[in-house]
Coordinates of N, CA and C in Angstrom, one line a residue:
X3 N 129.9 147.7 226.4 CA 131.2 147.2 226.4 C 132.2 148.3 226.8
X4 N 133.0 148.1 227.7 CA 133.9 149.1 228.3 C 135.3 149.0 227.5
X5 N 135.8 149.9 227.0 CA 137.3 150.5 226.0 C 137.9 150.3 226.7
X6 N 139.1 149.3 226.5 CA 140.2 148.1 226.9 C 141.7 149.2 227.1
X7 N 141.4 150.0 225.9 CA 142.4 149.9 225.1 C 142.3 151.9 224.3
X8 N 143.1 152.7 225.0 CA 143.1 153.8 224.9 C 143.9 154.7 224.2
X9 N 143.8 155.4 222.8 CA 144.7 155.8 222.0 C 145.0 157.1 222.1
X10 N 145.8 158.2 222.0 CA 145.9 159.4 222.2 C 146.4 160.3 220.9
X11 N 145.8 160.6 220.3 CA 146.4 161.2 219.2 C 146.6 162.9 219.3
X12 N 147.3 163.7 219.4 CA 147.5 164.7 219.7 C 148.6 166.0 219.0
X13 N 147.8 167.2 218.9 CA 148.5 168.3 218.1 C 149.6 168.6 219.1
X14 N 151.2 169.0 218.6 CA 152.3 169.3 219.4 C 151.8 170.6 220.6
X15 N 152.2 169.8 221.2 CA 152.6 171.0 222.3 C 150.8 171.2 223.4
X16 N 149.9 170.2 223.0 CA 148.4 170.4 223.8 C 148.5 169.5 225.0
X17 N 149.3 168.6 225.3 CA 149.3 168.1 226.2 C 149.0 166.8 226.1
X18 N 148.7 166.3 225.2 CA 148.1 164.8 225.0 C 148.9 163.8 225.8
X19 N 150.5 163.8 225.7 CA 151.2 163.0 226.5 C 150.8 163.1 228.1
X20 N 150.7 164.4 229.0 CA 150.5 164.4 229.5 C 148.8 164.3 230.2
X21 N 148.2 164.4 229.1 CA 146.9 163.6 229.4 C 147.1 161.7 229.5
X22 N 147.4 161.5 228.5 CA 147.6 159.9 228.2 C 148.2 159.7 229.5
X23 N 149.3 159.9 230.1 CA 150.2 159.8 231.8 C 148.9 159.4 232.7
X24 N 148.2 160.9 232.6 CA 147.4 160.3 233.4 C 146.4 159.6 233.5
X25 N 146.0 159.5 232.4 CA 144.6 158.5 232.3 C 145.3 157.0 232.3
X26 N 146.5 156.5 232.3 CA 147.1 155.2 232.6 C 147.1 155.6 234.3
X27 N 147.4 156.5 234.7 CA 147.4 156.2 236.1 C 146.3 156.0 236.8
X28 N 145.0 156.8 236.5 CA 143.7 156.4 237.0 C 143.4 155.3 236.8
X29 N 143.6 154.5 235.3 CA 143.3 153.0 235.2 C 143.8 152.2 235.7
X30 N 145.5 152.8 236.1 CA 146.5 151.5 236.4 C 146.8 150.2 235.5
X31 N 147.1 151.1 234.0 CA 147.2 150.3 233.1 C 148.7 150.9 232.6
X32 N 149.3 150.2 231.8 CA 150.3 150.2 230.9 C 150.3 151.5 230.2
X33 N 151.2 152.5 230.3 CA 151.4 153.4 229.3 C 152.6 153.6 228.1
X34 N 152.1 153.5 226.7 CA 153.1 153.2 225.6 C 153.8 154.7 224.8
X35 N 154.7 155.1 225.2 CA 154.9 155.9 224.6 C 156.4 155.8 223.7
X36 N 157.4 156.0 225.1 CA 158.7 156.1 224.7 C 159.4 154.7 225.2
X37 N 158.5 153.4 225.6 CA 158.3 152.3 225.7 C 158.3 151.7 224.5
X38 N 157.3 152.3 223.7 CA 156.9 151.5 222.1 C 158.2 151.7 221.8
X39 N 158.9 153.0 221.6 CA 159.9 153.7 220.7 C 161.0 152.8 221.1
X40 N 161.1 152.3 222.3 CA 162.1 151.3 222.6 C 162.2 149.9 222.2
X41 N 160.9 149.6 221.9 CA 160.4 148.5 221.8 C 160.8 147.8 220.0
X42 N 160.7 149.1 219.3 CA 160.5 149.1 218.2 C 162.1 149.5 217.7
X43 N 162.9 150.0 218.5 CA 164.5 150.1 218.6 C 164.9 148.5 218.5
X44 N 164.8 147.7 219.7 CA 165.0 146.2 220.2 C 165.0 145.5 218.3
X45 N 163.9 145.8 218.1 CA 162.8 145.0 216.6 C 164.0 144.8 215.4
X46 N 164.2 146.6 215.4 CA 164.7 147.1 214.3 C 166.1 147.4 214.1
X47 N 166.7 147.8 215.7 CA 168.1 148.1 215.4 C 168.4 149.3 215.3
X48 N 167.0 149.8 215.1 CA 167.5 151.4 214.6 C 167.7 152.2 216.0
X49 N 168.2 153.3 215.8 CA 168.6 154.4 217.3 C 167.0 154.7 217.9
X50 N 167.3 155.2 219.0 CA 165.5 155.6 219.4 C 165.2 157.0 219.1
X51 N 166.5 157.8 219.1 CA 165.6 159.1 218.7 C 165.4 159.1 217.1
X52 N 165.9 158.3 216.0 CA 165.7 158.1 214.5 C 163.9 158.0 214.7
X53 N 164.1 156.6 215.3 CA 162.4 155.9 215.3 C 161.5 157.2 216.2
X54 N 161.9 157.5 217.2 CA 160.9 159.0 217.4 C 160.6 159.8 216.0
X55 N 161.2 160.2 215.5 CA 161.2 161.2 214.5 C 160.6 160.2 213.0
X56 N 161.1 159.2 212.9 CA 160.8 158.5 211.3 C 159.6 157.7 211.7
X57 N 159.3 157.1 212.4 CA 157.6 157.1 213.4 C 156.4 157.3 213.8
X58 N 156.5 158.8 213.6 CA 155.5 159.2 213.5 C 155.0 160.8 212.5
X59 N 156.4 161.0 212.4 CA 156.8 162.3 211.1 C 157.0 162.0 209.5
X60 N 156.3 162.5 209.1 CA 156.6 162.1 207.5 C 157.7 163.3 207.0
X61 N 158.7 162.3 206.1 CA 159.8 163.6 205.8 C 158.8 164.2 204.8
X62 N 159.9 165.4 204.4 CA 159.5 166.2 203.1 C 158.8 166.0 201.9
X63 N 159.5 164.4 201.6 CA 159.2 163.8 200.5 C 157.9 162.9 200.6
X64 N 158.1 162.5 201.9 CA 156.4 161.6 202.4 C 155.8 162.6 202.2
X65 N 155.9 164.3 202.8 CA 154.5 165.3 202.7 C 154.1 165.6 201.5
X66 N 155.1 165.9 200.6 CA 154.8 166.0 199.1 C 154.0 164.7 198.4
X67 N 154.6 163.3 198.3 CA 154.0 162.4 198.2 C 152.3 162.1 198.2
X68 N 152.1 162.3 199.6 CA 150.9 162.1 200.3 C 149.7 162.7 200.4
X69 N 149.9 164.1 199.8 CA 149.4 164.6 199.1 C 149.3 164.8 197.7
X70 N 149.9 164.9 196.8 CA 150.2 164.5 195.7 C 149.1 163.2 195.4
X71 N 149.5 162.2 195.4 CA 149.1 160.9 195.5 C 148.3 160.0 196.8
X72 N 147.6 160.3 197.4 CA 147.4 160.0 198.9 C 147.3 158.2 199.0
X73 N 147.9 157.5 200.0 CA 147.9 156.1 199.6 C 149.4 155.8 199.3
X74 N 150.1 156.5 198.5 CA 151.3 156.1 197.8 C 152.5 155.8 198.4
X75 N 153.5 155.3 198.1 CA 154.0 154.7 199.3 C 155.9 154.8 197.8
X76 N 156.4 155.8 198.8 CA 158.1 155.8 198.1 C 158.7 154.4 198.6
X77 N 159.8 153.4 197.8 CA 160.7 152.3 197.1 C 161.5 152.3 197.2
X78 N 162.7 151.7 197.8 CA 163.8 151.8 197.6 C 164.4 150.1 198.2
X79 N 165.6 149.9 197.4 CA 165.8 148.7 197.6 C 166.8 148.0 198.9
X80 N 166.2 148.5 200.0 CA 166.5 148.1 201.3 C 165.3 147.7 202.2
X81 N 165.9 147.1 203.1 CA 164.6 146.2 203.7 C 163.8 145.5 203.3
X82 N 164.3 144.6 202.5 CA 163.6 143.5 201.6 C 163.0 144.5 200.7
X83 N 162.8 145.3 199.9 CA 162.7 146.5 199.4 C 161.4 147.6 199.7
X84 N 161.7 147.3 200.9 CA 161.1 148.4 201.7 C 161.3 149.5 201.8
X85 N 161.0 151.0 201.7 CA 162.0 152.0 202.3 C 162.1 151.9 203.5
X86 N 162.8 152.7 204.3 CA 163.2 152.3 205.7 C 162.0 152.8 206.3
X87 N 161.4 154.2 206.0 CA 159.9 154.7 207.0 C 159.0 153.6 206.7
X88 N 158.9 152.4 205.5 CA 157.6 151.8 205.4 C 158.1 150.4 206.2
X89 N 159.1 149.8 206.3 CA 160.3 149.1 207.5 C 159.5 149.5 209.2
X90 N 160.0 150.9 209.1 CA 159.6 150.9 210.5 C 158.2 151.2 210.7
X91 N 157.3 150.8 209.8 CA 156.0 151.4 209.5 C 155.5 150.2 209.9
X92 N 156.0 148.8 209.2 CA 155.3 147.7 209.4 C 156.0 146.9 211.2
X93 N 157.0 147.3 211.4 CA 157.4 146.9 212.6 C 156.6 147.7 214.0
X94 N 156.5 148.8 213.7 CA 155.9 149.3 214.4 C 153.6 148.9 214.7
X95 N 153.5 148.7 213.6 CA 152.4 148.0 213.4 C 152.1 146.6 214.6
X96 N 153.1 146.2 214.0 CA 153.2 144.8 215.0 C 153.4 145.2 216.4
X97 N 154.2 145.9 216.7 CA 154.3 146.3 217.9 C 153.1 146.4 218.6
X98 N 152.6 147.7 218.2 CA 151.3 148.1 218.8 C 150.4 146.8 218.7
X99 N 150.2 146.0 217.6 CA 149.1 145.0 218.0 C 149.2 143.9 218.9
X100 N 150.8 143.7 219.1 CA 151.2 142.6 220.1 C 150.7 143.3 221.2
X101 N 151.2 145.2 221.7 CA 150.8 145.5 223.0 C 149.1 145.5 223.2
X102 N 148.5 146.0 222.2 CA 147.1 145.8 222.5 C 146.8 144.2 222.8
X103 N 147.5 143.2 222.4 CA 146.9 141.6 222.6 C 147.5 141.2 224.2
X104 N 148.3 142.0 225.2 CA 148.5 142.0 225.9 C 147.1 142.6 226.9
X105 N 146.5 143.2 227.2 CA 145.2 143.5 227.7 C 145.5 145.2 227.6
X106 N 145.3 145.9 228.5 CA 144.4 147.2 228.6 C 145.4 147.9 228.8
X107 N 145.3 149.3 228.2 CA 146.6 149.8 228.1 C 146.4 151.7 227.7
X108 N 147.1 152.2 227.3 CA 147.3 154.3 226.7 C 148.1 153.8 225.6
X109 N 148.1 154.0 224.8 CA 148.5 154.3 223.7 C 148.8 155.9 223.0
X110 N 149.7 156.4 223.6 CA 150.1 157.8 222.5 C 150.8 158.0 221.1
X111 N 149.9 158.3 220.4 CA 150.8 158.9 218.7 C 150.5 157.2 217.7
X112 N 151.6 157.4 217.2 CA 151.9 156.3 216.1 C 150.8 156.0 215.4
X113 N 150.1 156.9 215.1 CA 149.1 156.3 214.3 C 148.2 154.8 215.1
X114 N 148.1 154.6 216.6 CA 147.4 153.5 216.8 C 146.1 153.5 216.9
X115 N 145.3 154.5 216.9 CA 143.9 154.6 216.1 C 143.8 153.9 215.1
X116 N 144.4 154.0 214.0 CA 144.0 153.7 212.6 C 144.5 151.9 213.2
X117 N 145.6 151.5 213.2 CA 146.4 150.4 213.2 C 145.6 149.1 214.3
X118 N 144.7 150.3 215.2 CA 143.9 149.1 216.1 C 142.1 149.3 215.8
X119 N 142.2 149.8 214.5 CA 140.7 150.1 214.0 C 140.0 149.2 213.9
X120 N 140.4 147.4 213.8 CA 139.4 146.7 213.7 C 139.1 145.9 214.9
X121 N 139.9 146.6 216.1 CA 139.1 146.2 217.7 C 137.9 146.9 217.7
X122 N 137.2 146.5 218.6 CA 135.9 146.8 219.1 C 136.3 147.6 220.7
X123 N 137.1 147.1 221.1 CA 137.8 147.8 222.8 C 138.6 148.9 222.7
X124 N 138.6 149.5 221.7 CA 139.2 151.1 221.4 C 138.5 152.1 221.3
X125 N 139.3 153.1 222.4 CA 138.5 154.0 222.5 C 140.0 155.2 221.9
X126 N 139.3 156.3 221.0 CA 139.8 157.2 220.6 C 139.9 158.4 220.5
X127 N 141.0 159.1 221.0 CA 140.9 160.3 221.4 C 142.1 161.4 221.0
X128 N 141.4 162.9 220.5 CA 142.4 163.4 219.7 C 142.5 164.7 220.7
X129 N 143.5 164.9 221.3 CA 143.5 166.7 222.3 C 144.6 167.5 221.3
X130 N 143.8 168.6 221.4 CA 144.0 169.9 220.4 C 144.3 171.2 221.2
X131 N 144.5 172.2 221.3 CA 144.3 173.6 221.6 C 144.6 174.8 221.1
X132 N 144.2 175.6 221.1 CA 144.6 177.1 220.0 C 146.4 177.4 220.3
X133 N 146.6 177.8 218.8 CA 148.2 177.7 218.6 C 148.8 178.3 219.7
X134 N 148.0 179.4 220.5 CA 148.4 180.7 221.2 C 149.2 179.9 222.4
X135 N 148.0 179.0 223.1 CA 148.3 178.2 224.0 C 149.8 177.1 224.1
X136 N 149.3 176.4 223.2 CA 150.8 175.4 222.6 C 151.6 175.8 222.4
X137 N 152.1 177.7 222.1 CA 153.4 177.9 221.5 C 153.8 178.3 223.3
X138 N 152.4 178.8 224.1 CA 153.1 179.1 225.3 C 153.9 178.2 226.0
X139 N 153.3 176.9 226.1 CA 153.4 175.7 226.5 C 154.3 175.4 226.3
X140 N 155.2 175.5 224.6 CA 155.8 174.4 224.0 C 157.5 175.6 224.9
X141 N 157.4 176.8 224.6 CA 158.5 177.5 225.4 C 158.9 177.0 226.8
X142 N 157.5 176.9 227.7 CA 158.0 176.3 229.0 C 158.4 175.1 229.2
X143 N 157.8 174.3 228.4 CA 158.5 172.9 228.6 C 159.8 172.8 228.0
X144 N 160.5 173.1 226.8 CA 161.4 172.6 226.0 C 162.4 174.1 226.2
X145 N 161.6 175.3 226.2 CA 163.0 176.5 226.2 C 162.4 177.2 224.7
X146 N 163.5 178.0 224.4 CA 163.6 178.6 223.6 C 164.1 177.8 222.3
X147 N 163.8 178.3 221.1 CA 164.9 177.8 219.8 C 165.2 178.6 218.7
X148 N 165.6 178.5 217.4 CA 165.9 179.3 216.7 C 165.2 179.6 215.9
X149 N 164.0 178.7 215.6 CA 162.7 178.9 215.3 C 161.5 179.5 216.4
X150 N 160.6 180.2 215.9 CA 159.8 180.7 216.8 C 158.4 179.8 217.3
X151 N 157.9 179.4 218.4 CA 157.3 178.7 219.0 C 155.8 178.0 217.9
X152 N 155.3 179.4 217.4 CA 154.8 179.0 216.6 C 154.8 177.8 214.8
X153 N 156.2 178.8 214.5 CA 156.7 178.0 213.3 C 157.2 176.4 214.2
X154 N 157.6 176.4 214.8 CA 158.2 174.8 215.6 C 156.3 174.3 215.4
X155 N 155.2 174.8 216.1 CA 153.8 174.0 216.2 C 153.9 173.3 214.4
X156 N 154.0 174.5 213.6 CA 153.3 174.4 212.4 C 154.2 173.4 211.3
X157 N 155.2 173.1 212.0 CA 156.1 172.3 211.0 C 155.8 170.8 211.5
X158 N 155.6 170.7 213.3 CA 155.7 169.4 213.6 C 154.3 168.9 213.5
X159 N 153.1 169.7 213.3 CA 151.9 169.5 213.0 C 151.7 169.4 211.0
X160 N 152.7 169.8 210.6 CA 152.5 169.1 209.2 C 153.1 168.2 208.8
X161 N 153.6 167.9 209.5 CA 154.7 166.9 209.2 C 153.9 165.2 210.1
X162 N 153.0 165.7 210.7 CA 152.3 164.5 211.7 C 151.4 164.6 211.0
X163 N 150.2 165.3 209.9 CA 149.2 165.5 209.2 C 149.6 164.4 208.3
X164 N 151.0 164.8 207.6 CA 151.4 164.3 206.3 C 151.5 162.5 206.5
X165 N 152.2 162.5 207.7 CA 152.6 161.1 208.1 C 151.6 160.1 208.2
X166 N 150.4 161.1 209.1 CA 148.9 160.1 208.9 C 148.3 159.9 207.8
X167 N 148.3 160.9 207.0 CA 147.9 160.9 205.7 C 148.4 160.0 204.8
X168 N 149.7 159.7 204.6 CA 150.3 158.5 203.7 C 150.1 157.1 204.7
X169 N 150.1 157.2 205.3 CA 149.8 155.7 206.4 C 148.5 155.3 206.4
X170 N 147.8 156.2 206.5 CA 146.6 155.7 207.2 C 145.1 156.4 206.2
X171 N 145.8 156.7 205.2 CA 144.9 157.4 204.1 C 143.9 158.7 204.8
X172 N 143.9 158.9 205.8 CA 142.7 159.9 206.7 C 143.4 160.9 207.2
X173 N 142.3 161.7 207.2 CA 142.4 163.1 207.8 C 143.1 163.1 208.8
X174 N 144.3 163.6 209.6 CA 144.3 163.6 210.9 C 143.9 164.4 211.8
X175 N 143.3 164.5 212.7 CA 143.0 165.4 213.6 C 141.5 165.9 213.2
X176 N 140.7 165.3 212.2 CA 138.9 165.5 211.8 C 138.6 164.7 212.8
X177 N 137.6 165.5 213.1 CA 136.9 164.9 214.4 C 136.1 163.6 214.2
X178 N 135.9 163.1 212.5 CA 135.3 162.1 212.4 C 136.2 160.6 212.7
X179 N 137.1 160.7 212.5 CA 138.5 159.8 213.0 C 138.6 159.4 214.4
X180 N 137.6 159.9 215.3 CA 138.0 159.7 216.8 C 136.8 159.9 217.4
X181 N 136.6 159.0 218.6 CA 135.5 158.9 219.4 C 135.6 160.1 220.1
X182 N 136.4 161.2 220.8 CA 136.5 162.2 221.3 C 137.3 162.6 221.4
X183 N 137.1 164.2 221.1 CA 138.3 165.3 220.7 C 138.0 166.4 221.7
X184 N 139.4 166.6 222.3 CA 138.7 167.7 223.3 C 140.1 168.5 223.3
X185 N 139.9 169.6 223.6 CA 140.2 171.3 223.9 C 141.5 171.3 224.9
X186 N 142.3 171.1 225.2 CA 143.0 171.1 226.7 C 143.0 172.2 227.4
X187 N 143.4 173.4 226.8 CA 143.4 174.7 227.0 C 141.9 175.1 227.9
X188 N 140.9 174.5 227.6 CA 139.8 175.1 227.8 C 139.3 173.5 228.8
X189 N 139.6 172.4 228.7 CA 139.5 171.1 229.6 C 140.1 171.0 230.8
X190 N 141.5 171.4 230.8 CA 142.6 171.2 231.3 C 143.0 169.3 231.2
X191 N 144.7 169.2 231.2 CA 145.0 167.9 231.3 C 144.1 167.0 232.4
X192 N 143.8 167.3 233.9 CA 142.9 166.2 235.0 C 141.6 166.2 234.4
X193 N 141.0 167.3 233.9 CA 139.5 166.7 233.6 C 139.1 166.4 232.3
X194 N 140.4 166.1 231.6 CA 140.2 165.3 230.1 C 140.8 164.0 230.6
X195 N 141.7 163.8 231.2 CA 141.5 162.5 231.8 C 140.6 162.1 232.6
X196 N 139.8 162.8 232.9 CA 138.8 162.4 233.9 C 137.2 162.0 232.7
X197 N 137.4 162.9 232.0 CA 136.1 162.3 230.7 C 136.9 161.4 230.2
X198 N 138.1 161.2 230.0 CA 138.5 159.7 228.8 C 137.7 158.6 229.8
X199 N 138.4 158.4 230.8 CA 138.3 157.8 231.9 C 136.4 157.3 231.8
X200 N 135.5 158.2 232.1 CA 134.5 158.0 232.1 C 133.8 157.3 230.9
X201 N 134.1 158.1 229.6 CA 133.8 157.1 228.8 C 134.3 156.0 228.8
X202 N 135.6 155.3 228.7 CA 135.8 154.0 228.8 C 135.3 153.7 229.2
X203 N 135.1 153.8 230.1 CA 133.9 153.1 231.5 C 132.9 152.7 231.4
X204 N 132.3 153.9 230.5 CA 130.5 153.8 230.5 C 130.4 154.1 229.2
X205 N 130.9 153.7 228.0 CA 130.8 154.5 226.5 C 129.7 154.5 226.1
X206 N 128.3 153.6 226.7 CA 127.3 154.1 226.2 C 125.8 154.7 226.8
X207 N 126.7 155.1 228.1 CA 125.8 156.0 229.3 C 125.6 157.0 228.9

């Protein structure tokens, strides 16, 4: 059975977006990124750069939580007494399952590994690369900041740990969570799209 339905879960700054780009282009499928985040704007009302950041980042208080207590989930009496991250937690849920009931598609971030775990047409994939690489990377693409390239990896990478971890109770980024985890630095972005690609295809060749 060939993987419908392709999720991208990815350490800052390795290129996973721009892997996910292209492996929708090879398929000529739907790619969800800053689509979802609009999508889930429309739903909720909320701003789109809020939902980028409250989406897929766990604040301070989610990281202490979630560790602390893993599963646990902070209350507050808005949103039918939702807090607002568990608000856009469940709207964003829907989201992604409406777009997967739509047919074949890339999926980046948001936890849609976990959220489309009980399809059988998901294929899942996590790109990583050594910090060295990503802090290079993350300078060329975005510039300089006040924080140093590294500290920027290590904050937005704990804070995306923490987020999966209270959502989705799992490890993020263990290789046991994902049908394939690959290297970018050492893959490059065209021939990790070119193995996603092939697995879909043939996932049990």
């Amino acid at each position: 059975m060939s993987k419908q339905i392709i999720t991208i879960s990815r350490e800052f700054g390795s290129g996973g977006r721009s892997v996910g780009k292209r492996v929708a282009e090879l398929l000529d499928v739907p790619y969800y990124d800053k689509k979802l985040v609009e999508q889930v704007a429309v739903e909720t009302g909320f701003d789109e750069k809020f939902i980028e950041q409250e989406g897929e980042y766990a604040s301070p208080w989610q990281s202490l939580l979630s560790y602390a207590f893993p599963g646990a989930r902070l209350r507050h009496p808005v949103n039918g007494g939702l807090s607002t991250a568990d608000f856009l937690w469940v709207i964003q849920c829907r989201v992604i399952l409406d777009l997967a009931e739509k047919g074949p598609c890339v999926i980046v971030g948001r936890c849609a590994d976990y959220i489309l775990r009980d399809r059988q047409d998901v294929l899942n994939v996590f790109i990583h690369a050594p910090i060295a690489y990503r802090a290079d990377r993350v300078v060329r693409l975005y510039g300089e900041s006040d924080q140093s390239p590294e500290k920027r990896l290590e904050e937005k990478d704990k804070r995306r740990r923490a987020y999966y971890k209270h959502y989705a109770n799992r490890d993020w980024g263990m290789s046991q969570n994902y049908h394939l985890s690959l290297d970018s630095s050492l893959v490059g972005v065209e021939r990790c799209a070119q193995l996603i690609l092939d697995v879909a295809r043939n996932p049990e060749s």
